[in-house]
CSV table of C-alpha atoms in Angstrom, one decimal:
chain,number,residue,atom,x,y,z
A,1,UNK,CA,13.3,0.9,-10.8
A,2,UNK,CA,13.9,-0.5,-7.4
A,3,UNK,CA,12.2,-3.0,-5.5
A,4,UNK,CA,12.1,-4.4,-1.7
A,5,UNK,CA,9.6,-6.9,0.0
A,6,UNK,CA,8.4,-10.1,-0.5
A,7,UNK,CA,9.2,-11.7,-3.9
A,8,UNK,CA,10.6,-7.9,-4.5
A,9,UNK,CA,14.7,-8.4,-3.4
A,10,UNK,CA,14.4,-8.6,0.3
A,11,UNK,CA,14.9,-5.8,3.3
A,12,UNK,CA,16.5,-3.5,1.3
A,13,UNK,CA,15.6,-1.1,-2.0
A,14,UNK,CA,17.4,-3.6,-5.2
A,15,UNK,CA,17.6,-1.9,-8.1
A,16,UNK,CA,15.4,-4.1,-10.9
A,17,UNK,CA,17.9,-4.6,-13.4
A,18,UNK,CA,20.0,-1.9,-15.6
A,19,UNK,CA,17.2,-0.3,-17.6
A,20,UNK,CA,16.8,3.6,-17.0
A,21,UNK,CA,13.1,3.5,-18.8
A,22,UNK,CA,10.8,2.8,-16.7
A,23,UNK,CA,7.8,5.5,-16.6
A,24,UNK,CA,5.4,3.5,-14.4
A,25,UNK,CA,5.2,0.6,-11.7
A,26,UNK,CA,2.1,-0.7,-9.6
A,27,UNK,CA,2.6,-3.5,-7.2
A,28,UNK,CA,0.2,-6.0,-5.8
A,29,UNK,CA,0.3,-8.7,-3.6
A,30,UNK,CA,2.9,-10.6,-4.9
A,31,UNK,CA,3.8,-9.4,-8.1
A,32,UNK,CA,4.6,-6.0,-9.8
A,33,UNK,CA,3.6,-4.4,-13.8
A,34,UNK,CA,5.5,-1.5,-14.5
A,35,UNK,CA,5.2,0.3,-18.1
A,36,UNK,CA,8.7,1.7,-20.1
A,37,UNK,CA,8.8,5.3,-21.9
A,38,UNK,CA,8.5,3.2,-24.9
A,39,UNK,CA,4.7,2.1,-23.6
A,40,UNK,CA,5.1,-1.6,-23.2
A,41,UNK,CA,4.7,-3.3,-20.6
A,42,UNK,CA,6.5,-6.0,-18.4
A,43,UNK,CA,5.5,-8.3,-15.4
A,44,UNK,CA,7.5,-9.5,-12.5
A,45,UNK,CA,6.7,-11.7,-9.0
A,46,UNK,CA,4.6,-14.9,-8.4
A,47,UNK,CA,2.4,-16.2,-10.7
A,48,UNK,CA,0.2,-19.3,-9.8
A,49,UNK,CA,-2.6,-17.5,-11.3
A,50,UNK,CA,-1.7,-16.1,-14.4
A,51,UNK,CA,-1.2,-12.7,-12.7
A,52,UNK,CA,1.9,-11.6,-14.9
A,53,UNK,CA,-0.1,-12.2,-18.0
A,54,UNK,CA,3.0,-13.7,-19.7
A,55,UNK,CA,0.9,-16.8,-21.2
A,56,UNK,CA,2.1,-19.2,-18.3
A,57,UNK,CA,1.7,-19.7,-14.5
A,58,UNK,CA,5.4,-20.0,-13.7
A,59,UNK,CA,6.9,-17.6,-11.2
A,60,UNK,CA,9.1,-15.0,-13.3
A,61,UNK,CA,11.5,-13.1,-10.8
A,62,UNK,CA,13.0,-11.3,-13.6
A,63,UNK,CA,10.6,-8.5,-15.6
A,64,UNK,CA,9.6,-10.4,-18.7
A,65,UNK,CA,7.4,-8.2,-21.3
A,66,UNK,CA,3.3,-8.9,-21.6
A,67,UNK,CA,2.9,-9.4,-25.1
A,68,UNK,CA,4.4,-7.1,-27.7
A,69,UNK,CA,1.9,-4.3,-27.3
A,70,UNK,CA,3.4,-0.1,-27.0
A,71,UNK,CA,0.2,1.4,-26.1
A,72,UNK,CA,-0.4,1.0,-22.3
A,73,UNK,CA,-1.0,3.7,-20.3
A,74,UNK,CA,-1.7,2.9,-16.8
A,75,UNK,CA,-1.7,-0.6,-14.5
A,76,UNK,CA,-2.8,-2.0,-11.3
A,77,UNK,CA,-2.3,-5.1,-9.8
A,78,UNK,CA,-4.6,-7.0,-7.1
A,79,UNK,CA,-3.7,-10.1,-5.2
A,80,UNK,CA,-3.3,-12.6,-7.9
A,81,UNK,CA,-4.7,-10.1,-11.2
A,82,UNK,CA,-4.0,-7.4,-12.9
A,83,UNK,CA,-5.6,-4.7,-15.1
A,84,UNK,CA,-4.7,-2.1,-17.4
A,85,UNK,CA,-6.1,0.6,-19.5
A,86,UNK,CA,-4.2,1.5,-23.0
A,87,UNK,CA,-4.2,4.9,-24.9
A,88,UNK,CA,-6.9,3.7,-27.0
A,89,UNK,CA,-9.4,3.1,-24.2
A,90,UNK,CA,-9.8,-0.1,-24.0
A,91,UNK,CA,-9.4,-2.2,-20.4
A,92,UNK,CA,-7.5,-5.3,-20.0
A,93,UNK,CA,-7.5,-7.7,-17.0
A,94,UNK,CA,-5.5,-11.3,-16.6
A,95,UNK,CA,-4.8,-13.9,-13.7
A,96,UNK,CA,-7.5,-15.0,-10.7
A,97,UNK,CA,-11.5,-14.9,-11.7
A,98,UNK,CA,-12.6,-16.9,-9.0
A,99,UNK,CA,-14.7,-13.8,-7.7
A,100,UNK,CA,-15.9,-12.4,-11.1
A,101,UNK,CA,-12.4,-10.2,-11.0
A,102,UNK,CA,-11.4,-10.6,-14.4
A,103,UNK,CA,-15.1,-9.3,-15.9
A,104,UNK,CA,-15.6,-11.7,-18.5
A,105,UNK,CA,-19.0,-12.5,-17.0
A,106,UNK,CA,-17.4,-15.8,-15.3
A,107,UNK,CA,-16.4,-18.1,-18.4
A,108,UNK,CA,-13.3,-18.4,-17.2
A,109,UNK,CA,-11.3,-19.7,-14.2
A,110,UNK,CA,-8.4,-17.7,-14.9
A,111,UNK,CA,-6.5,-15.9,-17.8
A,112,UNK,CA,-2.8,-16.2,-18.1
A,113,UNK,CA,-3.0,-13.5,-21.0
A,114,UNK,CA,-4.7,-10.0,-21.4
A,115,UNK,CA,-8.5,-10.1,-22.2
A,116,UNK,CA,-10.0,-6.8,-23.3
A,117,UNK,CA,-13.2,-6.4,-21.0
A,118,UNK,CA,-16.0,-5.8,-22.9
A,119,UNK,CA,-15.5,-3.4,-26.4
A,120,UNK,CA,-15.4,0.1,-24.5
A,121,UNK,CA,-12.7,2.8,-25.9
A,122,UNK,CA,-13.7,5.3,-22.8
A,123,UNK,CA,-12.0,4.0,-19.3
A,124,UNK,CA,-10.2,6.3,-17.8
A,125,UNK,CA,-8.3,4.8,-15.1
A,126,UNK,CA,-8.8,1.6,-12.9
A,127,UNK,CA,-7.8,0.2,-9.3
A,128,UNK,CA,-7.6,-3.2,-8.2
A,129,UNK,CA,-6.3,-2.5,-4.7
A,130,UNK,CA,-2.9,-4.2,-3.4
A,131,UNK,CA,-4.5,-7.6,-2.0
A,132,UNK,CA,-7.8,-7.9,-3.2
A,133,UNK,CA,-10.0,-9.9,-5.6
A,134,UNK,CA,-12.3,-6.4,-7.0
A,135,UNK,CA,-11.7,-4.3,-9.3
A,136,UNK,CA,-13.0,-0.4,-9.8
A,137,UNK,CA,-12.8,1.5,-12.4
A,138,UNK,CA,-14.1,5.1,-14.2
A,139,UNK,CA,-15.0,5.7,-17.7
A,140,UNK,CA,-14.1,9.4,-19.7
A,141,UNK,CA,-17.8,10.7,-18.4
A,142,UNK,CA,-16.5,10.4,-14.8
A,143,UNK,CA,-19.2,7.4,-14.2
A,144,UNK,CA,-17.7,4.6,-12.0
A,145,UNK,CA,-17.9,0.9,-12.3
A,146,UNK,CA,-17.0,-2.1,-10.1
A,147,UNK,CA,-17.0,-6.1,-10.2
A,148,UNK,CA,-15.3,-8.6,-8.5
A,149,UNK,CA,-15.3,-9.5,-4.9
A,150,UNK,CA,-18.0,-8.1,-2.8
A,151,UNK,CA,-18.1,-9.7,0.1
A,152,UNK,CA,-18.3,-6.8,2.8
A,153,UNK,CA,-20.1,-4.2,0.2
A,154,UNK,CA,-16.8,-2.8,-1.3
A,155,UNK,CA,-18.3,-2.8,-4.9
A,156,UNK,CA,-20.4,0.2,-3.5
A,157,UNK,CA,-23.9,-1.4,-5.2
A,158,UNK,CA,-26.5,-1.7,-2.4
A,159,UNK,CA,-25.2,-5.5,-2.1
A,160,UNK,CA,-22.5,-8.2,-0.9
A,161,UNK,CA,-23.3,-10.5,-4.5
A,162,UNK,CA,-19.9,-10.7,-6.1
A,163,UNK,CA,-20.3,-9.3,-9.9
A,164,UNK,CA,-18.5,-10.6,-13.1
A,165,UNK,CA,-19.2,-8.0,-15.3
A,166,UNK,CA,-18.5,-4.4,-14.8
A,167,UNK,CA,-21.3,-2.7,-12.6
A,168,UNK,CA,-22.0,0.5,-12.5
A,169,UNK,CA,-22.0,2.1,-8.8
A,170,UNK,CA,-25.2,5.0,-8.5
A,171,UNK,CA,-26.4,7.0,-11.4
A,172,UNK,CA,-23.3,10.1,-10.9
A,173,UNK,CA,-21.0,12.0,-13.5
A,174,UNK,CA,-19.1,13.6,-10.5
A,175,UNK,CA,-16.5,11.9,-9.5
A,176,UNK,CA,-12.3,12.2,-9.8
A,177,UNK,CA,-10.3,9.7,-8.4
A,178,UNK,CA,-11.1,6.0,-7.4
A,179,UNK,CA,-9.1,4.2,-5.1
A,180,UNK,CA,-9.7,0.3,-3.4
A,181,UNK,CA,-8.1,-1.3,-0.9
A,182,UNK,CA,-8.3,-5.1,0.5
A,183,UNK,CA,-12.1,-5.5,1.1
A,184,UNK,CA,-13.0,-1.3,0.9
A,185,UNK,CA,-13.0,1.4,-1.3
A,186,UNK,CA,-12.9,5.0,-1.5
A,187,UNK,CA,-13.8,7.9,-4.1
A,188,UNK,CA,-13.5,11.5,-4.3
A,189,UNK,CA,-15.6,13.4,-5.9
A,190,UNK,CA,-15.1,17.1,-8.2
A,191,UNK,CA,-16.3,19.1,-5.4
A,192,UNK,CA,-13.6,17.6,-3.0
A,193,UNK,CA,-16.0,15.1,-1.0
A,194,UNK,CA,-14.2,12.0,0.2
A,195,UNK,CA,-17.3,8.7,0.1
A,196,UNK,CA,-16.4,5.3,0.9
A,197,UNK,CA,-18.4,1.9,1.2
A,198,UNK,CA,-17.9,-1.8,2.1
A,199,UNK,CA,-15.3,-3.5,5.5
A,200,UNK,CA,-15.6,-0.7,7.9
A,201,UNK,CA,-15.4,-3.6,11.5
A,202,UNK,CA,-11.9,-1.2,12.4
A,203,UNK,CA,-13.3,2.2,11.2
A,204,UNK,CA,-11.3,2.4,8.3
A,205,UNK,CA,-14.3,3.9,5.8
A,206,UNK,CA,-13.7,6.6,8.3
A,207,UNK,CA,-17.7,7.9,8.9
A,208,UNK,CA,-17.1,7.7,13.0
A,209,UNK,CA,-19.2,4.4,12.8
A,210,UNK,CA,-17.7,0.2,12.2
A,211,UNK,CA,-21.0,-0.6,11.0
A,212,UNK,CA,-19.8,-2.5,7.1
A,213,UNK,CA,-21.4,0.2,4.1
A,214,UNK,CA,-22.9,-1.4,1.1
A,215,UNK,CA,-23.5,1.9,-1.2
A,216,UNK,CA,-21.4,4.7,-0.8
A,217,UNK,CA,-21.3,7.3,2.6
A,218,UNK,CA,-19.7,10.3,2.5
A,219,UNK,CA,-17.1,10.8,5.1
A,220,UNK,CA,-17.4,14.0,7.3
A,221,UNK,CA,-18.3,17.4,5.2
A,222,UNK,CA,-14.8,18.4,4.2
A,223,UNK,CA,-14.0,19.8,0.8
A,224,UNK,CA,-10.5,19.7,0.3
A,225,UNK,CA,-9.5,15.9,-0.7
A,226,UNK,CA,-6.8,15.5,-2.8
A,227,UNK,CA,-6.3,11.6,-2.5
A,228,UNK,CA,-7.5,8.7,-0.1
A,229,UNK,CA,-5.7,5.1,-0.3
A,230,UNK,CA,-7.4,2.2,1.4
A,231,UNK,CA,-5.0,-0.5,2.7
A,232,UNK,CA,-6.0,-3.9,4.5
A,233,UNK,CA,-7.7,-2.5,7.7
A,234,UNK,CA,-6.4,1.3,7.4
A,235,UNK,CA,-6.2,4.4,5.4
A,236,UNK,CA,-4.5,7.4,4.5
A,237,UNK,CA,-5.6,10.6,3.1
A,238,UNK,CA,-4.0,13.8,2.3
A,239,UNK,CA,-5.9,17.1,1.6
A,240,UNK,CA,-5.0,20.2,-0.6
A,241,UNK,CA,-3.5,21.9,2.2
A,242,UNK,CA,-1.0,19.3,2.7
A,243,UNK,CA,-2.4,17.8,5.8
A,244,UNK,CA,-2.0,14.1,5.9
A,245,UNK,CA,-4.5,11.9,7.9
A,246,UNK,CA,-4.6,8.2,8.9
A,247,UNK,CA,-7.5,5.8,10.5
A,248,UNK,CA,-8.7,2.3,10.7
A,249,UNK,CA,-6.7,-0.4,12.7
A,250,UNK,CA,-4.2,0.8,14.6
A,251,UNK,CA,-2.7,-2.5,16.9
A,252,UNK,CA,0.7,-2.2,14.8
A,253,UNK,CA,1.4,1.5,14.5
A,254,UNK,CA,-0.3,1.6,11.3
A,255,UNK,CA,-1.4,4.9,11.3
A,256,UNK,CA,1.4,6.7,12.5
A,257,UNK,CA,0.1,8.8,15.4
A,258,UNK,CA,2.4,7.5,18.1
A,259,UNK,CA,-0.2,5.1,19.6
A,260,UNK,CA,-2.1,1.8,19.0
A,261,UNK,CA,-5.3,2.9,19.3
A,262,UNK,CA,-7.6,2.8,16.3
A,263,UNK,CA,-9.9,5.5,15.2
A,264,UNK,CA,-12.9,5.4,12.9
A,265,UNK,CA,-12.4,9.0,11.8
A,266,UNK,CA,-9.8,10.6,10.0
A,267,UNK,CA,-7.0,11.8,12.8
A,268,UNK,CA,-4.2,14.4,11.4
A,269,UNK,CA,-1.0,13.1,11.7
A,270,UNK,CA,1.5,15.8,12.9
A,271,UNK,CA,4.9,16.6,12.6
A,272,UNK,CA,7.3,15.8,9.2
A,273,UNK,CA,8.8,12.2,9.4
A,274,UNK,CA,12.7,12.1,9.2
A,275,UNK,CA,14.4,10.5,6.4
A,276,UNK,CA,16.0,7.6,6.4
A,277,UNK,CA,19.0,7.3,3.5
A,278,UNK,CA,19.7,4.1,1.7
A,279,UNK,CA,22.4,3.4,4.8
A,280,UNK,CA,20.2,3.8,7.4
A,281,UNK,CA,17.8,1.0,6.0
A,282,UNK,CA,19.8,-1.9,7.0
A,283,UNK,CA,18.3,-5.5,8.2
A,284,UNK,CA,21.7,-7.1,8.8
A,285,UNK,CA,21.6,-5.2,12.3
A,286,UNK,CA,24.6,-5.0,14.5
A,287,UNK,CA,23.8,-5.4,17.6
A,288,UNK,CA,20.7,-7.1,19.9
A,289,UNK,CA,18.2,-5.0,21.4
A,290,UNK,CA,15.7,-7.2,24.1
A,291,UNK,CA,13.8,-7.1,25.3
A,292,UNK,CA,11.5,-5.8,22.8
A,293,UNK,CA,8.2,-4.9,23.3
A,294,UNK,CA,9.9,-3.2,26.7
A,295,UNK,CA,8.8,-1.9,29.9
A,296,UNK,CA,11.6,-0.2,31.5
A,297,UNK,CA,15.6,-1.4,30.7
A,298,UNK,CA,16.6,-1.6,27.4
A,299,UNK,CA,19.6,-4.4,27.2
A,300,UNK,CA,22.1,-3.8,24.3
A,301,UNK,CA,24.0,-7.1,23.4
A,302,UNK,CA,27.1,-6.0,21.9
A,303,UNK,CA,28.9,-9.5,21.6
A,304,UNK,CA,31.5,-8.2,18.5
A,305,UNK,CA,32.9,-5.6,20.5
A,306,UNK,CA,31.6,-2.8,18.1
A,307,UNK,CA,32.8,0.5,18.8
A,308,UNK,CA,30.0,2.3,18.9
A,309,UNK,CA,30.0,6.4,17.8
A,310,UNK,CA,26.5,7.4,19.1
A,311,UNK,CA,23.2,6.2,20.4
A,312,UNK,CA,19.8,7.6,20.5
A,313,UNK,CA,16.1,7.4,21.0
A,314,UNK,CA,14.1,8.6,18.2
A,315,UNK,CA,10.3,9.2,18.0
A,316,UNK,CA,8.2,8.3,14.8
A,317,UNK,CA,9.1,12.0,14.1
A,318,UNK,CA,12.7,11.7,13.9
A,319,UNK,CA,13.1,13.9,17.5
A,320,UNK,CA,15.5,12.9,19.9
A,321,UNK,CA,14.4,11.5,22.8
A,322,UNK,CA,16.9,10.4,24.6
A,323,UNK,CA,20.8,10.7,23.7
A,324,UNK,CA,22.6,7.8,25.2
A,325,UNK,CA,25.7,7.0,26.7
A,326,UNK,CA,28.0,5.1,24.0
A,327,UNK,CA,28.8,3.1,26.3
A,328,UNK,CA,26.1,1.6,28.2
A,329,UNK,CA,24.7,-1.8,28.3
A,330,UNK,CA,20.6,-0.8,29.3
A,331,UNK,CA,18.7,2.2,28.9
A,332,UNK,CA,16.0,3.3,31.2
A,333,UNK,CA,13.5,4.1,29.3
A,334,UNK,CA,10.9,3.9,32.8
A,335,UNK,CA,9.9,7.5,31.9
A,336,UNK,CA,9.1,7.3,28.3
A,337,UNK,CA,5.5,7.4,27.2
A,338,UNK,CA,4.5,4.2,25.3
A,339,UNK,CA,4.6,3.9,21.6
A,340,UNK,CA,6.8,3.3,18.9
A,341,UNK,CA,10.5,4.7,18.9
A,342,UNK,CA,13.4,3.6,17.3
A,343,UNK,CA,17.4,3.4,18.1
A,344,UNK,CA,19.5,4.9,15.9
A,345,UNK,CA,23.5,3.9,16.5
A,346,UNK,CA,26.0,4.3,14.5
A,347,UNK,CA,29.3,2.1,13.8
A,348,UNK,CA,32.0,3.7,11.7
A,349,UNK,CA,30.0,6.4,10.6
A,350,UNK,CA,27.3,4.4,9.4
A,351,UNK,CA,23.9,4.5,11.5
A,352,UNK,CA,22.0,1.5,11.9
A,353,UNK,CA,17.5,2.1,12.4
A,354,UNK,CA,16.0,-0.6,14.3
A,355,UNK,CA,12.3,-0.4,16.0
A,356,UNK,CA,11.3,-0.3,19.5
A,357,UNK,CA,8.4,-0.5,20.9
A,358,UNK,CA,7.5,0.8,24.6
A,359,UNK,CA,4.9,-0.9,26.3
C-alpha cells in the first residue's frame, strides 16, 4: 500500500509499511481504513474525532488495527467518520456526529469505536464521500438510504433537515451503485440512468441547470453509466464504452479538458493521458520556472549549473508542444493557446514534471 498527500507521506507515493496484505483502502479527508486478505481492518491519519475508530482521539500516523474483528468487507471514510459494512451485513460507523453522520439517532457527539447502526444484516455497500459529513448507503433489495448532513439536499429526500437515522431516499428497488461527494451525490440505476441531487451552484449534478436538487434528477437520457464519482465542486463519469466525462467547477483545471471553464453537463474528455513513472513525480524540482501563471516568456532559473538533456512542452495529453532548445533561458510561448501544460526536462536521464499554466 502506498500513500501520498496530506497526513499521507508527502509529494510522493510512500509505501505504508512492509506488509504485502492489503486487499482494500478508502481515503477521506484526513485519514485512511484499508482492510488485509485476512479481513481485519486498520486505521491511519488524523483523528480529533474518533475517525480511526481505535478507542482514542490521538492522531495515529502509523496503521493501527480497529478492534480485533476478521469479517469486514468494505469501508469508506468522510471528513472526520467512517463506515463499514461486514460479511455478515451489518453497518458500522465511528468519529464526527455533529450532523446526524454516525445514525445513532443523535445520542452521541462522537464515537471513537465502531457502533453497529441499527440491527440490519442486509447493506450492501455504503459511501461517505471524501470530505463530507453524510452518509449513503444500499441495502441487498437495491433500496437506498441516506443521513447525515443535508444542507444543500444531497440526502436526495425532498429536504435540507439533516437526518440521524438512516432515511430511505423514494420508494425504488432499482438502483446499482451509490456514490457521494462533498455536499452531492450521485446514483445509477440497473437500466444505466445516471440521477443526482443536492449542491449543483457549479453544475456539477450535471442536468445543464446550477439550480441546488433536493430529490433526485436524472441527468440527460443516456443508458450506458458504468460509474459517477462526485468530488468537492466536480465530477467524473465513465460509461460502458470507455468514454470518460468531467463537469462542475472548472477554475483549477479540474476537469481536464484543457480550459477553465466550467460546464453543467457532462463534457467527454478526449485523448489518453500520458504516464507519469514514479521518477517523473518529483517535488524537489531542479530548476525555477517564473513566471507562472505566464503570458508570453517563460524564464528558466538554472542557478546549479545543471546540464540539462532535453526540454519540452507537454499538453494535459502528454503531446509535445513545443521541443526546446537545452540551452535557453526563456521560451516564447506568445503562440500557445491558454491552458494547462507542463515542462518536462530531464537531468541525467531523469525527467523532472512541473505545471504551467498559460494565461
Amino acid at each position: 500500500m502506498w500513500a501520498w498527500g496530506n497526513s499521507f507521506g508527502g509529494l510522493i507515493p510512500t509505501q505504508v509499511g512492509n506488509d504485502s496484505d492489503w486487499l482494500k483502502v478508502a481515503a477521506g479527508g484526513f485519514h485512511a481504513l484499508a482492510i488485509k486478505n485476512d479481513g481485519t481492518l486498520w486505521a491511519f491519519g488524523q483523528n480529533l474525532r474518533g475517525q480511526l475508530g481505535i478507542g482514542t482521539i490521538v492522531n495515529n500516523y502509523t496503521p493501527t488495527q480497529v478492534g480485533n474483528s476478521n469479517d469486514w468487507q468494505s469501508i469508506s471514510c468522510g471528513g472526520y467518520h467512517s463506515a463499514a459494512i461486514k460479511t455478515d451485513g451489518t453497518l458500522w460507523t465511528w468519529g464526527y456526529n455533529l450532523s446526524g453522520q454516525i445514525g445513532d439517532g443523535g445520542i452521541s457527539n462522537s464515537r471513537t469505536t465502531p457502533y453497529q447502526v441499527g440491527t440490519g444484516t442486509n447493506w450492501l455497500s455504503v459511501s461517505c464521500g471524501g470530505g463530507s459529513a453524510s452518509v449513503l448507503a444500499m441495502k441487498t433489495d437495491y433500496s437506498i438510504w441516506g443521513w447525515g448532513s443535508n444542507a444543500f439536499g444531497g440526502l436526495g429526500i425532498g429536504s435540507t433537515t439533516d437526518k440521524d437515522v438512516p432515511t430511505r431516499i423514494g420508494n425504488l428497488n432499482d438502483w446499482q451503485s451509490i456514490q457521494t461527494g462533498f455536499y452531492h451525490t450521485f446514483v445509477i440505476k440497473n437500466n444505466g440512468t445516471l440521477w443526482a441531487c443536492g449542491h449543483n451552484t457549479s453544475g456539477q449534478l450535471g442536468d445543464g441547470t446550477n439550480i441546488n436538487r433536493t430529490t433526485l434528477v436524472q441527468i440527460g437520457l443516456d443508458t450506458n453509466w458504468q460509474g459517477a464519482f462526485a468530488g468537492g465542486s466536480h465530477s467524473i463519469g465513465i460509461k460502458t464504452d470507455g468514454t470518460l466525462l468531467a463537469w462542475g467547477y472548472n477554475n483549477n483545471g479540474a476537469i481536464g479538458d484543457g480550459t477553465f471553464i466550467s460546464k453543467n453537463i457532462p463534457t467527454a474528455i478526449s485523448g489518453v493521458c500520458s504516464s507519469l513513472n514514479v521518477s517523473q513525480i518529483v517535488e524537489s524540482k531542479k530548476l525555477s520556472l517564473y513566471p507562472n501563471p505566464v503570458n508570453t516568456f517563460l524564464t528558466i532559473d538554472n542557478p546549479d549549473d545543471y546540464l540539462i538533456e532535453e526540454i519540452l512542452i507537454v499538453n494535459n495529453l502528454g503531446q509535445t508542444v513545443l521541443d526546446c532548445d537545452v540551452n535557453t533561458t526563456q521560451i516564447n510561448l506568445q503562440e500557445v493557446v491558454s491552458g494547462i501544460y507542463f515542462i518536462r526536462y530531464k537531468i541525467n536521464n531523469k525527467v523532472y514534471v512541473q505545471k504551467i499554466i498559460k494565461e
